[in-house]
Amino acid sequence: RWHFALIFFPEINDSESHPSSSHQTLKGTSKWAASLENLLEDPEGVKRFREFLKKEFSEENVLFWLACEEFKKTQGKKQMQEKAKDIYMTFLSSKASSQVNVEGQSRLNETILETPHPLMFQKLQDQIFNLMKYDSYSRFLKSDIFLNHKKSEEQEEASPEAQTAAKRASRIYNT
């Protein structure tokens, strides 16, 4: 019964009965293809995703998401006020240079910036995450940017130097 759920709802992770060790062994494009979360945790993945979104004229989505992640780590009221204002002016204000399209935006105004808190942008960040996850992420996985990166990764793994190094390593560890 769990296999059915995992096939149709891969986001369900029942770690008690099925420890997902495969997530630890995945790397590069395989890891990116496993989930948007994995992609956003990898600086190279973010770089390639941004490159793709730039071509789609929606790079502001990932930039907003990254800014919100950074904002959550901000210490001190003054720094939070400054970063909150930057996020608001860059992504949320009606005059924003890289405006993101989120529901409830019209109700936001600069008064919220006076009393910032780490999760003040969470709902908007979640909206953007879902927009990316269910829209641009799936297109990214079919894009030339992703597929070419995957191909070059596979060629590196198949190169004679990589194989010789792997054989050397296995001889060292199997003594």
Tab-separated table of C-alpha atoms in Angstrom:
chain	number	residue	atom	x	y	z
A	1	ARG	CA	0.000	0.000	0.000
A	2	TRP	CA	2.900	2.412	0.623
A	3	HIS	CA	4.326	1.792	-2.817
A	4	PHE	CA	1.069	2.996	-4.368
A	5	ALA	CA	1.200	6.168	-2.269
A	6	LEU	CA	4.851	6.799	-3.094
A	7	ILE	CA	4.283	6.367	-6.821
A	8	PHE	CA	1.318	8.713	-6.989
A	9	PHE	CA	2.245	11.019	-4.122
A	10	PRO	CA	6.061	11.083	-3.996
A	11	GLU	CA	6.007	13.997	-1.563
A	12	ILE	CA	4.702	11.605	1.119
A	13	ASN	CA	7.746	10.445	2.996
A	14	ASP	CA	7.101	7.768	5.583
A	15	SER	CA	10.557	7.816	7.118
A	16	GLU	CA	9.672	5.328	9.889
A	17	SER	CA	8.858	2.386	7.641
A	18	HIS	CA	10.900	3.389	4.584
A	19	PRO	CA	14.090	5.266	5.379
A	20	SER	CA	14.884	7.017	2.126
A	21	SER	CA	18.585	6.357	1.850
A	22	SER	CA	18.464	7.065	-1.881
A	23	HIS	CA	18.225	10.812	-1.167
A	24	GLN	CA	21.650	10.793	0.448
A	25	THR	CA	23.307	9.062	-2.514
A	26	LEU	CA	21.776	11.234	-5.250
A	27	LYS	CA	23.900	14.068	-6.531
A	28	GLY	CA	23.877	16.705	-9.234
A	29	THR	CA	21.054	16.582	-11.741
A	30	SER	CA	19.611	13.376	-10.238
A	31	LYS	CA	19.196	15.199	-6.954
A	32	TRP	CA	17.689	18.239	-8.707
A	33	ALA	CA	15.205	16.012	-10.532
A	34	ALA	CA	14.146	14.375	-7.249
A	35	SER	CA	12.609	17.584	-5.861
A	36	LEU	CA	12.529	21.350	-6.142
A	37	GLU	CA	13.718	21.468	-2.512
A	38	ASN	CA	16.886	19.556	-3.479
A	39	LEU	CA	17.435	21.854	-6.439
A	40	LEU	CA	17.134	24.978	-4.259
A	41	GLU	CA	19.619	23.566	-1.714
A	42	ASP	CA	22.341	23.212	-4.366
A	43	PRO	CA	24.106	26.426	-5.451
A	44	GLU	CA	24.808	24.977	-8.914
A	45	GLY	CA	21.158	23.923	-9.203
A	46	VAL	CA	20.000	27.422	-8.257
A	47	LYS	CA	22.376	28.897	-10.832
A	48	ARG	CA	21.005	26.665	-13.621
A	49	PHE	CA	17.381	27.218	-12.534
A	50	ARG	CA	17.928	31.005	-12.543
A	51	GLU	CA	19.429	30.759	-16.019
A	52	PHE	CA	16.285	28.912	-17.156
A	53	LEU	CA	13.869	31.311	-15.414
A	54	LYS	CA	15.670	34.282	-16.942
A	55	LYS	CA	14.814	32.886	-20.392
A	56	GLU	CA	11.200	32.517	-19.240
A	57	PHE	CA	11.140	36.067	-17.842
A	58	SER	CA	10.357	34.813	-14.334
A	59	GLU	CA	13.733	34.877	-12.568
A	60	GLU	CA	12.204	37.164	-9.926
A	61	ASN	CA	10.376	34.138	-8.467
A	62	VAL	CA	13.519	32.278	-7.428
A	63	LEU	CA	15.220	35.547	-6.403
A	64	PHE	CA	12.274	36.372	-4.130
A	65	TRP	CA	12.309	32.849	-2.665
A	66	LEU	CA	16.065	33.086	-1.980
A	67	ALA	CA	15.682	36.576	-0.460
A	68	CYS	CA	12.991	35.236	1.908
A	69	GLU	CA	15.238	32.330	2.942
A	70	GLU	CA	18.040	34.781	3.694
A	71	PHE	CA	15.628	37.106	5.515
A	72	LYS	CA	14.614	34.314	7.940
A	73	LYS	CA	18.245	34.138	9.130
A	74	THR	CA	18.508	37.892	9.753
A	75	GLN	CA	19.306	38.932	13.315
A	76	GLY	CA	18.451	42.284	14.894
A	77	LYS	CA	15.419	44.511	14.390
A	78	LYS	CA	17.259	47.179	12.389
A	79	GLN	CA	18.757	44.676	9.922
A	80	MET	CA	15.370	42.959	9.620
A	81	GLN	CA	13.657	46.277	8.889
A	82	GLU	CA	16.232	47.069	6.200
A	83	LYS	CA	16.020	43.629	4.556
A	84	ALA	CA	12.209	43.580	4.799
A	85	LYS	CA	12.093	46.971	3.089
A	86	ASP	CA	14.486	45.738	0.375
A	87	ILE	CA	12.321	42.673	-0.255
A	88	TYR	CA	9.171	44.793	-0.299
A	89	MET	CA	10.618	47.429	-2.654
A	90	THR	CA	12.269	44.865	-4.970
A	91	PHE	CA	9.528	42.249	-5.219
A	92	LEU	CA	6.210	43.292	-3.662
A	93	SER	CA	5.537	47.004	-4.052
A	94	SER	CA	3.459	48.177	-7.005
A	95	LYS	CA	6.598	50.008	-8.198
A	96	ALA	CA	8.891	46.987	-7.640
A	97	SER	CA	11.621	46.452	-10.210
A	98	SER	CA	11.217	42.637	-10.089
A	99	GLN	CA	7.619	42.302	-8.973
A	100	VAL	CA	6.363	38.806	-8.155
A	101	ASN	CA	2.743	37.892	-8.722
A	102	VAL	CA	1.238	36.752	-5.414
A	103	GLU	CA	-2.270	36.796	-3.963
A	104	GLY	CA	-2.873	39.267	-1.167
A	105	GLN	CA	-0.161	41.557	-2.473
A	106	SER	CA	-2.532	44.502	-2.749
A	107	ARG	CA	-3.220	44.302	1.001
A	108	LEU	CA	0.478	44.547	1.781
A	109	ASN	CA	1.751	47.979	2.540
A	110	GLU	CA	4.821	49.538	4.051
A	111	THR	CA	3.378	49.646	7.592
A	112	ILE	CA	4.193	45.921	8.000
A	113	LEU	CA	7.853	46.814	7.577
A	114	GLU	CA	7.895	48.628	10.941
A	115	THR	CA	7.488	45.415	12.944
A	116	PRO	CA	9.309	42.743	10.956
A	117	HIS	CA	9.499	39.103	12.030
A	118	PRO	CA	11.363	36.174	10.403
A	119	LEU	CA	8.250	34.565	8.917
A	120	MET	CA	6.474	37.709	7.736
A	121	PHE	CA	6.883	36.741	4.071
A	122	GLN	CA	6.248	33.005	4.576
A	123	LYS	CA	2.779	32.831	2.978
A	124	LEU	CA	3.968	34.755	-0.075
A	125	GLN	CA	7.139	32.676	-0.254
A	126	ASP	CA	5.045	29.485	-0.132
A	127	GLN	CA	2.877	30.783	-3.002
A	128	ILE	CA	5.964	31.456	-5.110
A	129	PHE	CA	7.446	28.064	-4.196
A	130	ASN	CA	4.251	26.334	-5.343
A	131	LEU	CA	4.145	28.412	-8.499
A	132	MET	CA	7.702	27.322	-9.312
A	133	LYS	CA	7.095	23.706	-8.242
A	134	TYR	CA	3.954	23.157	-10.302
A	135	ASP	CA	4.860	25.375	-13.232
A	136	SER	CA	8.431	26.274	-14.129
A	137	TYR	CA	10.223	23.402	-12.309
A	138	SER	CA	8.673	20.710	-14.525
A	139	ARG	CA	9.589	22.720	-17.642
A	140	PHE	CA	13.115	23.204	-16.270
A	141	LEU	CA	13.562	19.412	-16.025
A	142	LYS	CA	12.766	19.176	-19.772
A	143	SER	CA	14.865	22.202	-20.744
A	144	ASP	CA	18.126	22.196	-22.694
A	145	ILE	CA	19.836	23.847	-19.718
A	146	PHE	CA	19.006	20.889	-17.464
A	147	LEU	CA	19.450	18.152	-20.085
A	148	ASN	CA	22.815	19.485	-21.297
A	149	HIS	CA	24.084	19.741	-17.714
A	150	LYS	CA	22.901	16.181	-17.074
A	151	LYS	CA	24.628	14.964	-20.239
A	152	SER	CA	27.937	16.614	-19.319
A	153	GLU	CA	27.667	15.100	-15.821
A	154	GLU	CA	27.163	11.632	-17.318
A	155	GLN	CA	30.123	12.127	-19.672
A	156	GLU	CA	32.340	13.107	-16.735
A	157	GLU	CA	31.287	9.971	-14.848
A	158	ALA	CA	31.992	7.814	-17.901
A	159	SER	CA	35.413	9.350	-18.582
A	160	PRO	CA	38.418	6.991	-18.344
A	161	GLU	CA	40.032	9.107	-15.605
A	162	ALA	CA	36.935	8.785	-13.398
A	163	GLN	CA	36.824	5.010	-13.960
A	164	THR	CA	40.526	4.576	-13.167
A	165	ALA	CA	40.156	6.630	-10.001
A	166	ALA	CA	37.168	4.499	-8.993
A	167	LYS	CA	39.150	1.289	-9.627
A	168	ARG	CA	42.098	2.657	-7.611
A	169	ALA	CA	39.744	3.574	-4.780
A	170	SER	CA	38.100	0.141	-4.796
A	171	ARG	CA	41.541	-1.549	-4.686
A	172	ILE	CA	42.532	0.619	-1.722
A	173	TYR	CA	39.367	-0.118	0.221
A	174	ASN	CA	39.091	-3.807	-0.653
A	175	THR	CA	42.507	-4.812	0.699
